[in-house]
Structures are given as C-alpha cells and as structure tokens.
mmCIF file of C-alpha atoms in Angstrom:
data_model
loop_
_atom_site.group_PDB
_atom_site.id
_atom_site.type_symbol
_atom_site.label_atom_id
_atom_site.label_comp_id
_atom_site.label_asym_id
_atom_site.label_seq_id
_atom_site.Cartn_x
_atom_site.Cartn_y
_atom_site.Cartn_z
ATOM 1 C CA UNK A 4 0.000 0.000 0.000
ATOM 2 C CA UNK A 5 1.452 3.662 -0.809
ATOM 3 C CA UNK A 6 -1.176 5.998 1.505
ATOM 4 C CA UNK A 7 1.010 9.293 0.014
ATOM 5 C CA UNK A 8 -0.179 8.304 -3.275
ATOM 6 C CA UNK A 9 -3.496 9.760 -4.755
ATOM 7 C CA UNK A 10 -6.115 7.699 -3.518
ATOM 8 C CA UNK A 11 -8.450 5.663 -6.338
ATOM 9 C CA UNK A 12 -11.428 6.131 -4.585
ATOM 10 C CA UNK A 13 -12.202 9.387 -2.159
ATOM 11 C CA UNK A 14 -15.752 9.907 -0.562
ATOM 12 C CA UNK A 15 -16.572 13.458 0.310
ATOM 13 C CA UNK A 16 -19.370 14.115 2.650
ATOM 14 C CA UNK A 17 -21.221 11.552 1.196
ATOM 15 C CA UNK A 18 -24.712 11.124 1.429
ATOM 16 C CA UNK A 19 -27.155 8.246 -0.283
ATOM 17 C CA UNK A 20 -29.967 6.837 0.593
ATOM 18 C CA UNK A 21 -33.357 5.660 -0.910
ATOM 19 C CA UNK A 22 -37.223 6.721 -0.635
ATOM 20 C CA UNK A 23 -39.557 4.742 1.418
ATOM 21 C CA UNK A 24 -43.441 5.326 1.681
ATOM 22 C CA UNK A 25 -44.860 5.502 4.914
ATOM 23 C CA UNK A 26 -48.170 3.437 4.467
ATOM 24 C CA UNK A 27 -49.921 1.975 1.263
ATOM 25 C CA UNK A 28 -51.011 5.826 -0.084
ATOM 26 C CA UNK A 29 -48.594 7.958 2.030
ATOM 27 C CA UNK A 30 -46.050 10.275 0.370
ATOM 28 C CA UNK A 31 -42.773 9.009 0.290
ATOM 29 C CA UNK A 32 -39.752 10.108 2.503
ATOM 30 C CA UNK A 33 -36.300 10.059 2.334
ATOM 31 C CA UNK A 34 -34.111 7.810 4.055
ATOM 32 C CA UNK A 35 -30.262 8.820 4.625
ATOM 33 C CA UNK A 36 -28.690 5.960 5.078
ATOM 34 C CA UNK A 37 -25.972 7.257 4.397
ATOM 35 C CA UNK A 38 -25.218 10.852 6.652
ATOM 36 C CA UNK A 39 -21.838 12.757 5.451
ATOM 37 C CA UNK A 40 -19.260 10.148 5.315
ATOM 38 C CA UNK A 41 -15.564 10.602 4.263
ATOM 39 C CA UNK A 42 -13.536 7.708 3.075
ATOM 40 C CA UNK A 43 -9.906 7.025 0.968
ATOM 41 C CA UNK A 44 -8.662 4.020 -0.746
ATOM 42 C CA UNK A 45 -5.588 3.961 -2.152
ATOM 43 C CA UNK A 46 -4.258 2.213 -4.273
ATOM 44 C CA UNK A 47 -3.497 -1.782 -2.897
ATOM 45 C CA UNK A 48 -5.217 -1.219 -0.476
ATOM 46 C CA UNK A 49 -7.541 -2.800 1.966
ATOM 47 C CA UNK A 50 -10.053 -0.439 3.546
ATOM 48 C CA UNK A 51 -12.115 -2.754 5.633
ATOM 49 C CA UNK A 52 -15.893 -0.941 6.168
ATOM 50 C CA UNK A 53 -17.371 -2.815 8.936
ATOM 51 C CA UNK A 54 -20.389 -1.963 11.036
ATOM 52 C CA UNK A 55 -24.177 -3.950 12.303
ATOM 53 C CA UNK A 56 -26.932 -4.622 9.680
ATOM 54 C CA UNK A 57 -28.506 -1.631 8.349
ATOM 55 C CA UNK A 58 -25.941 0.548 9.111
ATOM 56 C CA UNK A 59 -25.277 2.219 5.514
ATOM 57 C CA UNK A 60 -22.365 -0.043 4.737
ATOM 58 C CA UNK A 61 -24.267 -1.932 1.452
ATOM 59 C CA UNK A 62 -25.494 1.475 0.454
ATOM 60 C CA UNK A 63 -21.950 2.949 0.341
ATOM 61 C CA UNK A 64 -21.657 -0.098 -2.023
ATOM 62 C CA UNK A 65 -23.807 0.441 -3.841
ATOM 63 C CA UNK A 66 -23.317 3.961 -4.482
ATOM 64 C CA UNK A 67 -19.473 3.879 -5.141
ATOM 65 C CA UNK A 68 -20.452 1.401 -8.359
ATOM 66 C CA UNK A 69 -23.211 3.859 -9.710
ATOM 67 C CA UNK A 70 -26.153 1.637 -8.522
ATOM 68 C CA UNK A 71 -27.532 4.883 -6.548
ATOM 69 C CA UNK A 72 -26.552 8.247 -7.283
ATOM 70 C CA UNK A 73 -25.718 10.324 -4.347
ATOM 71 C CA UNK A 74 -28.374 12.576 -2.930
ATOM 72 C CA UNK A 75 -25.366 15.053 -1.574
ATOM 73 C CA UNK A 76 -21.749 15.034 -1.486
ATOM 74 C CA UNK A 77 -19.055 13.472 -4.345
ATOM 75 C CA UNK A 78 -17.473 9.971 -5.005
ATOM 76 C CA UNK A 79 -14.223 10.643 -6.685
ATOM 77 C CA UNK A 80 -12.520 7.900 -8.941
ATOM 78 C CA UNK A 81 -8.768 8.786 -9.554
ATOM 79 C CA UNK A 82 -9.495 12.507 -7.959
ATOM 80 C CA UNK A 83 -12.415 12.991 -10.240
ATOM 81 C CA UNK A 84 -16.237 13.502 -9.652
ATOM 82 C CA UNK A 85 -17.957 10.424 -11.553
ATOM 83 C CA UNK A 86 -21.133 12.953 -11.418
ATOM 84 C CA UNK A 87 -19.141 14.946 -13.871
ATOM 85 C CA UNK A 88 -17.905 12.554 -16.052
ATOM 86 C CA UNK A 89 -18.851 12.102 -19.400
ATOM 87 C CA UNK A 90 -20.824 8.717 -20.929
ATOM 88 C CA UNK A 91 -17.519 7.143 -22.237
ATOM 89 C CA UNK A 92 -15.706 8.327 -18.715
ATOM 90 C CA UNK A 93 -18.644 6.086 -17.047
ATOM 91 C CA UNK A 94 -17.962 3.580 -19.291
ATOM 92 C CA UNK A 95 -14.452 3.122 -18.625
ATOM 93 C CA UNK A 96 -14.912 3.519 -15.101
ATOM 94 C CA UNK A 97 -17.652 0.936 -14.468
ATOM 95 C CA UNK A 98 -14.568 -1.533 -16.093
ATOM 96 C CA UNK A 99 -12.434 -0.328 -13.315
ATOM 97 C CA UNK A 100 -14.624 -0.543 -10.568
ATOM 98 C CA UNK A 101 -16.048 -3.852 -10.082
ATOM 99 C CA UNK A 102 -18.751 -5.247 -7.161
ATOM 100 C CA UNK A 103 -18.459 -9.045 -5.467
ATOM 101 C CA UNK A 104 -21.859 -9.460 -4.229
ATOM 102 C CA UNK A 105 -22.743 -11.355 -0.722
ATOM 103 C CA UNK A 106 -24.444 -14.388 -2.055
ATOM 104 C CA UNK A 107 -22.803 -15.536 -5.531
ATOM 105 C CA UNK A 108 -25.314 -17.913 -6.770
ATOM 106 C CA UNK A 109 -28.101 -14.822 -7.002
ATOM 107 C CA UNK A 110 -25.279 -12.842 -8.792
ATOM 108 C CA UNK A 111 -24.340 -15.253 -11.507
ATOM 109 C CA UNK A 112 -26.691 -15.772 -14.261
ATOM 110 C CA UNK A 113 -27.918 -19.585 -13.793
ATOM 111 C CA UNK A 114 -28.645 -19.827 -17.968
ATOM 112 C CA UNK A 115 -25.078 -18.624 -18.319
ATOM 113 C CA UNK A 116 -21.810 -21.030 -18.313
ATOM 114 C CA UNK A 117 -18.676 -20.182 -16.472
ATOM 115 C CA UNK A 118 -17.249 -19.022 -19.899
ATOM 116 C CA UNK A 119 -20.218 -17.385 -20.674
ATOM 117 C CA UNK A 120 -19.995 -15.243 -17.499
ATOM 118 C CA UNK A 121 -15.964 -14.777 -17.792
ATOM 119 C CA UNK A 122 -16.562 -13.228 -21.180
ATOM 120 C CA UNK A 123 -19.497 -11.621 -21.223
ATOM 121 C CA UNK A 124 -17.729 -8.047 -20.086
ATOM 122 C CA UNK A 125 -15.431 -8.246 -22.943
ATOM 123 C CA UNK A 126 -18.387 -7.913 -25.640
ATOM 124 C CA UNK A 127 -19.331 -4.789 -23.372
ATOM 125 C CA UNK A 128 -15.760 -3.468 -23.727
ATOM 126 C CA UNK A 129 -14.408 -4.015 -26.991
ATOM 127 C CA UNK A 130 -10.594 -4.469 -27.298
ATOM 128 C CA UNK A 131 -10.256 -4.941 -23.718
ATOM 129 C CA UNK A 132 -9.391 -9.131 -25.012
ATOM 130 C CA UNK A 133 -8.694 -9.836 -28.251
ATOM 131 C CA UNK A 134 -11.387 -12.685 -29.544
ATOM 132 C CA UNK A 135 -8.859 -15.032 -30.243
ATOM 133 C CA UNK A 136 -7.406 -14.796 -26.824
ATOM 134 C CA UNK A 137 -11.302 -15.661 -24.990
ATOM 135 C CA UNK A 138 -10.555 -18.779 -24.660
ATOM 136 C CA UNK A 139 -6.876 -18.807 -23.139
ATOM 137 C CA UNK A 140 -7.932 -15.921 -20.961
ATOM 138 C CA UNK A 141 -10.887 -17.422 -19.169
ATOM 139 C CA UNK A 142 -8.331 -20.681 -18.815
ATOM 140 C CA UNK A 143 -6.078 -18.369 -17.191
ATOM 141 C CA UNK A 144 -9.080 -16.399 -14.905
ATOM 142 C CA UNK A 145 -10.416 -19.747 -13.683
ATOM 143 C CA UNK A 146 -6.538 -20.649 -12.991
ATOM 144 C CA UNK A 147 -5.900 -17.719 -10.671
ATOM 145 C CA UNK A 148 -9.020 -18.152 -8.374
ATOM 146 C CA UNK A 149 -7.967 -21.693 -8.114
ATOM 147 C CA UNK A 150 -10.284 -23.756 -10.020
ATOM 148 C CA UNK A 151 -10.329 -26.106 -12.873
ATOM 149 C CA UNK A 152 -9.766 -24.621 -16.600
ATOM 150 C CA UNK A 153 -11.567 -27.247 -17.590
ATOM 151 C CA UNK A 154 -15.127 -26.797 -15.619
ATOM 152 C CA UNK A 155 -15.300 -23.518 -17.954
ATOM 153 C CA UNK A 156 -18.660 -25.308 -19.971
ATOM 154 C CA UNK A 157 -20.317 -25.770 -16.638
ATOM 155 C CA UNK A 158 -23.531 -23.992 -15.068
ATOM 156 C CA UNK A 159 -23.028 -22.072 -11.613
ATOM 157 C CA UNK A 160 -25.240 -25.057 -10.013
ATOM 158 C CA UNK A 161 -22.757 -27.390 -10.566
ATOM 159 C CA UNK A 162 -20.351 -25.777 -8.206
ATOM 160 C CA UNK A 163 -20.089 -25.133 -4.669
ATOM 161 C CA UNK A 164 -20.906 -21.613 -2.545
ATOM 162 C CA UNK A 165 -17.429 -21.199 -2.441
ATOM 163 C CA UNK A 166 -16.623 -22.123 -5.906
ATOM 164 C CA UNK A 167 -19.322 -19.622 -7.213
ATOM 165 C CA UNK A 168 -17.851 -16.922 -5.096
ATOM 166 C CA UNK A 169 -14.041 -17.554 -6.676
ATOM 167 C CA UNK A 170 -16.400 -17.365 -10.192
ATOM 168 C CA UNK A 171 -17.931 -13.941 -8.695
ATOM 169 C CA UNK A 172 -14.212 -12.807 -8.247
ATOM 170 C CA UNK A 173 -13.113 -14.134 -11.701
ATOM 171 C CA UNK A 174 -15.776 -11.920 -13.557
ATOM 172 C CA UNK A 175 -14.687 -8.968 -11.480
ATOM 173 C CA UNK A 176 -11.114 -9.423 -12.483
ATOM 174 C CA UNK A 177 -11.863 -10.488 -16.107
ATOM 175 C CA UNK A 178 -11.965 -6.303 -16.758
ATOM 176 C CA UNK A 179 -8.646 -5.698 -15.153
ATOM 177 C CA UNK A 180 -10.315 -2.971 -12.215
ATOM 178 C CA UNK A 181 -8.513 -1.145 -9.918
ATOM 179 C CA UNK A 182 -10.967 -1.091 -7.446
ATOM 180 C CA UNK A 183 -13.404 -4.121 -6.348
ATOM 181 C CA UNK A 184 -15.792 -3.449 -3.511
ATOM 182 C CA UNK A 185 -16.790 -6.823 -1.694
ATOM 183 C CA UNK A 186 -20.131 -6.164 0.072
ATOM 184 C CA UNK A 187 -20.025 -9.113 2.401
ATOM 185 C CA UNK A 188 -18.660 -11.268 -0.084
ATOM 186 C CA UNK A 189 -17.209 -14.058 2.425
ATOM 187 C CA UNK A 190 -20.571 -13.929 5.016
ATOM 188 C CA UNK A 191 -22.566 -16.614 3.693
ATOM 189 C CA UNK A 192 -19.729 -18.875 3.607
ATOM 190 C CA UNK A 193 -18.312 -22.041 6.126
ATOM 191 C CA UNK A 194 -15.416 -20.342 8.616
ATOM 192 C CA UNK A 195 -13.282 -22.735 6.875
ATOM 193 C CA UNK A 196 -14.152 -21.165 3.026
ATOM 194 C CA UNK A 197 -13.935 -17.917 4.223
ATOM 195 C CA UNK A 198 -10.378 -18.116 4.628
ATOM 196 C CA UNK A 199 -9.909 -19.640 1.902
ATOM 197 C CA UNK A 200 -11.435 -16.837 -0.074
ATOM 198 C CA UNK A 201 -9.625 -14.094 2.069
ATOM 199 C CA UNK A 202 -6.383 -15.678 1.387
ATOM 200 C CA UNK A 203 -7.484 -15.603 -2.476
ATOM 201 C CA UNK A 204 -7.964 -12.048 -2.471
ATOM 202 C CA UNK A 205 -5.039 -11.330 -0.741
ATOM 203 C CA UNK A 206 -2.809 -13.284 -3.552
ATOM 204 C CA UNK A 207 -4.325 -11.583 -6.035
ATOM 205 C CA UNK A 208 -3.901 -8.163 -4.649
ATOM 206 C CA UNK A 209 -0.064 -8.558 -4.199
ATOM 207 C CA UNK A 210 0.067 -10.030 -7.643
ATOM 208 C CA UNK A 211 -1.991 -7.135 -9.567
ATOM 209 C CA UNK A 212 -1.887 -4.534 -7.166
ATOM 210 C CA UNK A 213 -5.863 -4.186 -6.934
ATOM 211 C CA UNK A 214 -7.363 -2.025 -4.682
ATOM 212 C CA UNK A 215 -10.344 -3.673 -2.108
ATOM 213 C CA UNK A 216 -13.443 -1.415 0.311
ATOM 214 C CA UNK A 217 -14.558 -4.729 1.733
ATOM 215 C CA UNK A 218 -17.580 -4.349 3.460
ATOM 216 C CA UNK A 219 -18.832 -6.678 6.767
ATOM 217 C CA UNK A 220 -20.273 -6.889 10.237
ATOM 218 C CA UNK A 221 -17.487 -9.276 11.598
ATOM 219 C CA UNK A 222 -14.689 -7.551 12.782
ATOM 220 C CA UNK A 223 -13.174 -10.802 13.466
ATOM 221 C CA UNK A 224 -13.058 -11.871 9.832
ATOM 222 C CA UNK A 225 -11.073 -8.794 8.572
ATOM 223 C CA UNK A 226 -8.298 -8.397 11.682
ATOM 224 C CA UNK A 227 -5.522 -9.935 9.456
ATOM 225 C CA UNK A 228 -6.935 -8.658 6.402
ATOM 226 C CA UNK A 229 -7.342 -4.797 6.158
ATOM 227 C CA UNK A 230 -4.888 -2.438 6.251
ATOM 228 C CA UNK A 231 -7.156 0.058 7.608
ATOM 229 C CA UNK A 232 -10.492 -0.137 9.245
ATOM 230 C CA UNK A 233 -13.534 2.443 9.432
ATOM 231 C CA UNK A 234 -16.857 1.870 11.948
ATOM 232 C CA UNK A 235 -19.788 2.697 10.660
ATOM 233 C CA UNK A 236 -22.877 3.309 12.968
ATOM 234 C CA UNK A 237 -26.516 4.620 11.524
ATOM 235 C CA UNK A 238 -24.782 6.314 8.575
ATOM 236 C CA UNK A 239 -21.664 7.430 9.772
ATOM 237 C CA UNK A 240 -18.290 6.900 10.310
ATOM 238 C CA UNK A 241 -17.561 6.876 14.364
ATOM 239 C CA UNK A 242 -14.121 5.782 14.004
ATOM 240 C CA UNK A 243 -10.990 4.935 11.466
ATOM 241 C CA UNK A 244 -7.355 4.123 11.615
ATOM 242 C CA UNK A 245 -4.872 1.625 10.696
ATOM 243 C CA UNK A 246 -6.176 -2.116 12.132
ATOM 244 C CA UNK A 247 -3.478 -2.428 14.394
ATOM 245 C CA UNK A 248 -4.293 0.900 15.816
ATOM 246 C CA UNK A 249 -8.087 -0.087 15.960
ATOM 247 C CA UNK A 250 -7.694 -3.585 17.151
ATOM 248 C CA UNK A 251 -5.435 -2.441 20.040
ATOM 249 C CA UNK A 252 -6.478 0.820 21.225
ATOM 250 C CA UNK A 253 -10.492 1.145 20.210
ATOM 251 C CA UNK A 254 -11.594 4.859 21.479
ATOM 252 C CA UNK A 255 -14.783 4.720 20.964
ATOM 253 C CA UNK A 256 -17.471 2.988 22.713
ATOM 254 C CA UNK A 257 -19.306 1.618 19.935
ATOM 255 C CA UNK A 258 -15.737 -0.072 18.418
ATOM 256 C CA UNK A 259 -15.331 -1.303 21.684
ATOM 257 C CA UNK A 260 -19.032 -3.346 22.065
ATOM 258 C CA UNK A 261 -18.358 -4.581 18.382
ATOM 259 C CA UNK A 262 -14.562 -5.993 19.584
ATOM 260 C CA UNK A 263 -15.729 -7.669 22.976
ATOM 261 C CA UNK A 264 -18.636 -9.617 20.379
ATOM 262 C CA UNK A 265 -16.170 -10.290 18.303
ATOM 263 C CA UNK A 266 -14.872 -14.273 18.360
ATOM 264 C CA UNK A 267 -10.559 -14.931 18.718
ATOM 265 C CA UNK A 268 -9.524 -11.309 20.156
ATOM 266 C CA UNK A 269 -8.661 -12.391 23.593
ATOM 267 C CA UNK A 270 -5.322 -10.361 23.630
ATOM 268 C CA UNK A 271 -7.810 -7.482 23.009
ATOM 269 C CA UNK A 272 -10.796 -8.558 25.904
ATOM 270 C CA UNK A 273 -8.219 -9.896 28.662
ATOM 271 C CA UNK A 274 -8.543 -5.554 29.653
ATOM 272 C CA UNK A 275 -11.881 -6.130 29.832
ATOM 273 C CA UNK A 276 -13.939 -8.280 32.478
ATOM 274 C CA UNK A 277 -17.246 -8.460 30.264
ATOM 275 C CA UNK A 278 -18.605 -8.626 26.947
ATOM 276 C CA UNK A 279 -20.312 -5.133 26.278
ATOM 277 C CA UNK A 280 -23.610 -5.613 25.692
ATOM 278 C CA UNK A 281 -25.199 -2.575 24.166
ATOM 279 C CA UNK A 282 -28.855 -1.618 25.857
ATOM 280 C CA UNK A 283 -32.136 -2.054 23.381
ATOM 281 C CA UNK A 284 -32.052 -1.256 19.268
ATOM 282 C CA UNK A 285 -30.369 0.459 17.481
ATOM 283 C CA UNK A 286 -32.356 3.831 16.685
ATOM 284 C CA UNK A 287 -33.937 3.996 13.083
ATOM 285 C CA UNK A 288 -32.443 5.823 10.207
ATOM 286 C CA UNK A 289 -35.681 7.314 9.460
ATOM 287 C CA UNK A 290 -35.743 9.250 12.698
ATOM 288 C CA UNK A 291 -31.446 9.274 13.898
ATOM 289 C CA UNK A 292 -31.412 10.638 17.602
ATOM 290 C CA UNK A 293 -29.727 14.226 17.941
ATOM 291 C CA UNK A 294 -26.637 14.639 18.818
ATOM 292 C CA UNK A 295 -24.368 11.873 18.874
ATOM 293 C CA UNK A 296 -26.539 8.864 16.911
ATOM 294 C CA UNK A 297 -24.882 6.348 19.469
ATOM 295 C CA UNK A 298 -26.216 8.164 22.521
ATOM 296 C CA UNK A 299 -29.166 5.879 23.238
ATOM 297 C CA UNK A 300 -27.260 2.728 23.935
ATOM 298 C CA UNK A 301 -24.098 4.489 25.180
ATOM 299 C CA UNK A 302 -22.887 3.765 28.820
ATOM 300 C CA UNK A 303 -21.187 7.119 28.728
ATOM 301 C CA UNK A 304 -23.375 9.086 27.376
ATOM 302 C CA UNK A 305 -24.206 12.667 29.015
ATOM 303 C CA UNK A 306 -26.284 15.679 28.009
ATOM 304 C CA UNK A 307 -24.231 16.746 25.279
ATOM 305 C CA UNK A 308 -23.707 13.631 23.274
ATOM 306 C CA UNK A 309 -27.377 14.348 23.135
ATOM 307 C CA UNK A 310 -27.093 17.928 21.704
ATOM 308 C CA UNK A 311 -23.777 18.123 19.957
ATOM 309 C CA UNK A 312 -23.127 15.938 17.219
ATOM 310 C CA UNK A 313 -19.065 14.754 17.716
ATOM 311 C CA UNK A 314 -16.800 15.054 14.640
ATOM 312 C CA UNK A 315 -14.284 12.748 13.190
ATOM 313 C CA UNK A 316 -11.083 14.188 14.365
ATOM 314 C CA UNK A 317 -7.913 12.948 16.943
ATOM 315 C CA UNK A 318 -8.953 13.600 20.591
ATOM 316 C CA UNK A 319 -5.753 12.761 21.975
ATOM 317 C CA UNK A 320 -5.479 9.617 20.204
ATOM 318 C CA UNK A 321 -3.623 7.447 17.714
ATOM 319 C CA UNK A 322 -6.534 7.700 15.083
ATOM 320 C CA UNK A 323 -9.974 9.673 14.455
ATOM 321 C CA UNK A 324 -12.652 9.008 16.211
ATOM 322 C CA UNK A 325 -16.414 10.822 16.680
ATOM 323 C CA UNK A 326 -16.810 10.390 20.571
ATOM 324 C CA UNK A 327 -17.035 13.312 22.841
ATOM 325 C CA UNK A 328 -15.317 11.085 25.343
ATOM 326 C CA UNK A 329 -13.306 8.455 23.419
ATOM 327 C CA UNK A 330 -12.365 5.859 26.036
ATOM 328 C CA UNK A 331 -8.566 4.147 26.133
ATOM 329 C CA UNK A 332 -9.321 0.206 26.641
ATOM 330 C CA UNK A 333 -8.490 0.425 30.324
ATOM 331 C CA UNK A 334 -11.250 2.369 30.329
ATOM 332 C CA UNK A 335 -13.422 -0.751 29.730
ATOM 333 C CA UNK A 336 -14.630 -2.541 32.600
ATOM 334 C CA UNK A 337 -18.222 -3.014 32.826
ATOM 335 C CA UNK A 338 -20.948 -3.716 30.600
ATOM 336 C CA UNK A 339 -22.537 -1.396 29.117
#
C-alpha cells in the first residue's frame, strides 16, 4: 500500500440513501442511510468498512459502483467527480470498478456457463481481449481463483458456494479494475471457506496490485486482512485508523461493544472483564437521535452527546474518532 499516493477512490461528505413510503397511499420520505461520510482508498489497499446490519455499509456499495446516485456530497474515482464525467468516462470507469456481491449464486446468471460469465464483459468493452485470446484468458481467470480450466462449460449449479464466489471474483477481475468493492462477499460462507477466499484475495492483490473497500459486520473476519479499518454506525463513520491501531487501542465505545462480540480477540478482551452488551435497538435511520446517533445505547453518554453531534477528528489519540469522550481500553470494565 502507498497511503502518500493519490487515492483511487475518495468519498466526500457523502450522502445516499433511498425513498420509502410511509403506508400503502402515504407520500414518500427520504431515508439517509448514508449521513456525510468521508472515506480514501488507495491504491493496494484494503479499507475494511465494517459496522451492524442496516448501518449504511451496502449502500456505500452500492453507491461507489453507480447503482444509486448520491443525494449530496461526491465519489471521486482517480481525484475525479464520476457525477461529472462524461458517458464514455462512465464507461471506462464501471470496467475499473467492479462489485463481489454477498451471495454468488443470485449474482451469476444460472442460464449462463462459467465461460459465458468470464466473457461476457469483454463484448461490453471491446478491445479490452482480443477474440482469439477468450478462450486462453478465461483458462487463465479460472486458474488464478484456483479452479479447474476445464469446468469452464459448466452452469453455476454445478459448483459449490465457495466455488461460485471464486467465479464472482473471476468476472470482477476479467476487466482488469482497480478497485473491487466486496459487500459481504465471504458472510454466507463455512469459517473454513472464508479463509480460503480471504487468502485468495489477498494473492491476487499482491500479484496485480488491486485495490479492495470490503464491506462486513465481523470484525473478526477482517483483523488480518485490512490495512485500515472504518466503523460505521446509523450512517456514519464513528471511528478509522490503521487495524493495528483499531484492534489495540479502540476509542470509541461503539468499536469497543463490536470488539468484545467479536470471536478470537482475547489479547484485546483480557482488559476487559465483560462482553459489552449494548442496551435495546439500534435507533432507526428514518428518525437518527440528535446529537451523537450512538447516545441511546451508550454507557457514557451525558447531556451533550445528546445535543452536539461529535466530529471525526484525533482527541488525543492514535486515530480519528467521533466520541465526545473516546475511552482508552483500560477504560473498559463493565458492561454497558
């Protein structure tokens, strides 16, 4: 990873979200699920996005590949605003930014063969493989993910979850991107084929130098993965840094609850006597509490986290971090 290089991907006070209608004939209302988040990947690297269901994570997704347009704030590719880009600019750049999907069987095309699916991009993006070279190339995709040339004539039924997910990864590749997102693209698979897939992705970044946001709710599954880590909570980012950092010195509360649930960090929880267990639900993006959005299931909370909405900046620690009162892991010893 060079982080003084210009990152591929910047997000700058992002915001996304959707429309939802409140009751069969009420008028429709928007939904931020994403609130004003700011985000670099450079290039080979591993920004790990991580963060509970519903969060904002998959929108952020979904968002950086052009699937939703943002309804404030800029996604840069390469230091440029896609939103001013023209058609041929989007062209390129939906080549160079490529999306691994959670559950690979929905994502793959079940009429389509494995060659099919390897080559359908390049009949999008003429001269990207010479026609001649189709066949040698998908030989040489299916190769690199670790599977058999020879399965290329075969249906994505006929292979396993995890097989269809090194498939998923082949297809991204087959375009040559600089930038995959992977919106939990290892959480519907065995412990055992998860690593298996991490360790893929891995290879293949120190061989071609790809760039990953890799998006989850486990922190455990991304510890020895990520180069850097940003927590997400109701839309935005409560704390980033480099995963050593992170893992080891968690300032904020939130980061801290997610770490004690996490399995395999007991160098991190031997500080701490307890799991944190966070008090009730977490508040709905349709109505985010004031102030501080953690503030309702916060054991530190105090009148203003409930007023005064805390930035992302160093408090007298290693990393950023949105807490008006961003906690060293000493500080842990109670639930909250």
């Amino acid at each position: 990873m060079t982080s003084h290089s210009r990152p591929v991907l910047e997000l700058v006070d992002l915001v996304a979200g959707y429309r939802q209608r409140q009751g069969a004939w009420g008028r429709r209302r928007e939904v931020r699920a994403v609130a004003g988040v700011n985000l670099t990947v450079h290039p080979g690297e591993t920004l790990c996005l991580v963060g509970e269901s519903g969060c904002g994570k998959s929108t952020v997704a979904r968002t950086v590949v052009g699937l939703l347009r943002p309804l404030s704030g800029e996604v840069r590719f390469d230091g440029r605003d896609i939103a001013t880009l023209s058609h041929a600019e989007r062209k390129r750049l939906r080549r160079e930014v490529q999306l691994v999907f959670q559950d690979p069987y929905a994502s793959l095309n079940p009429t389509m063969t494995v060659y099919e699916l390897l080559s359908e991009a390049w009949r999008i993006h003429p001269g990207l493989v010479a026609r001649e070279d189709w066949d040698t190339e998908v030989a040489s995709l299916l190769e690199r993910v670790g599977l058999n040339p020879s399965h290329a004539q075969r249906y994505p039924h006929q292979f396993s979850g995890g097989q269809r997910q090194r498939i998923s990864i082949a297809r991204a590749l087959s375009v040559k991107p600089r930038l995959i997102v992977c919106d939990e693209a290892v959480s519907a698979l065995d412990v055992s084929i998860q690593a298996q897939i991490l360790n893929l992705l891995a290879e293949l970044q120190r061989e071609l130098g790809v760039a990953y946001l890799f998006i989850t709710h486990d922190l455990g599954v991304v510890r020895h993965f990520a180069d850097r880590v940003a927590v997400m909570h109701l839309g935005t980012i409560v704390e980033t840094g480099e995963v050593a950092e992170l893992y080891e010195r968690p300032a904020h509360p939130y980061t801290q609850a997610l770490l004690s649930a996490a399995p395999s960090l007991d160098d991190w929880r031997s500080t701490a006597t307890d799991e944190i267990v966070l008090r009730g639900d977490a508040p709905s993006p349709l109505a985010p509490p004031s102030g501080c959005r953690f503030h309702p299931r916060c054991w530190k909370a105090e009148d203003r986290c409930r007023v005064d909405e805390p930035q992302l900046v160093h408090r007298d620690t290693d990393h950023p971090v949105a807490c008006h009162f961003p906690a060293e892991v000493s500080d842990v010893s109670a639930t909250g």
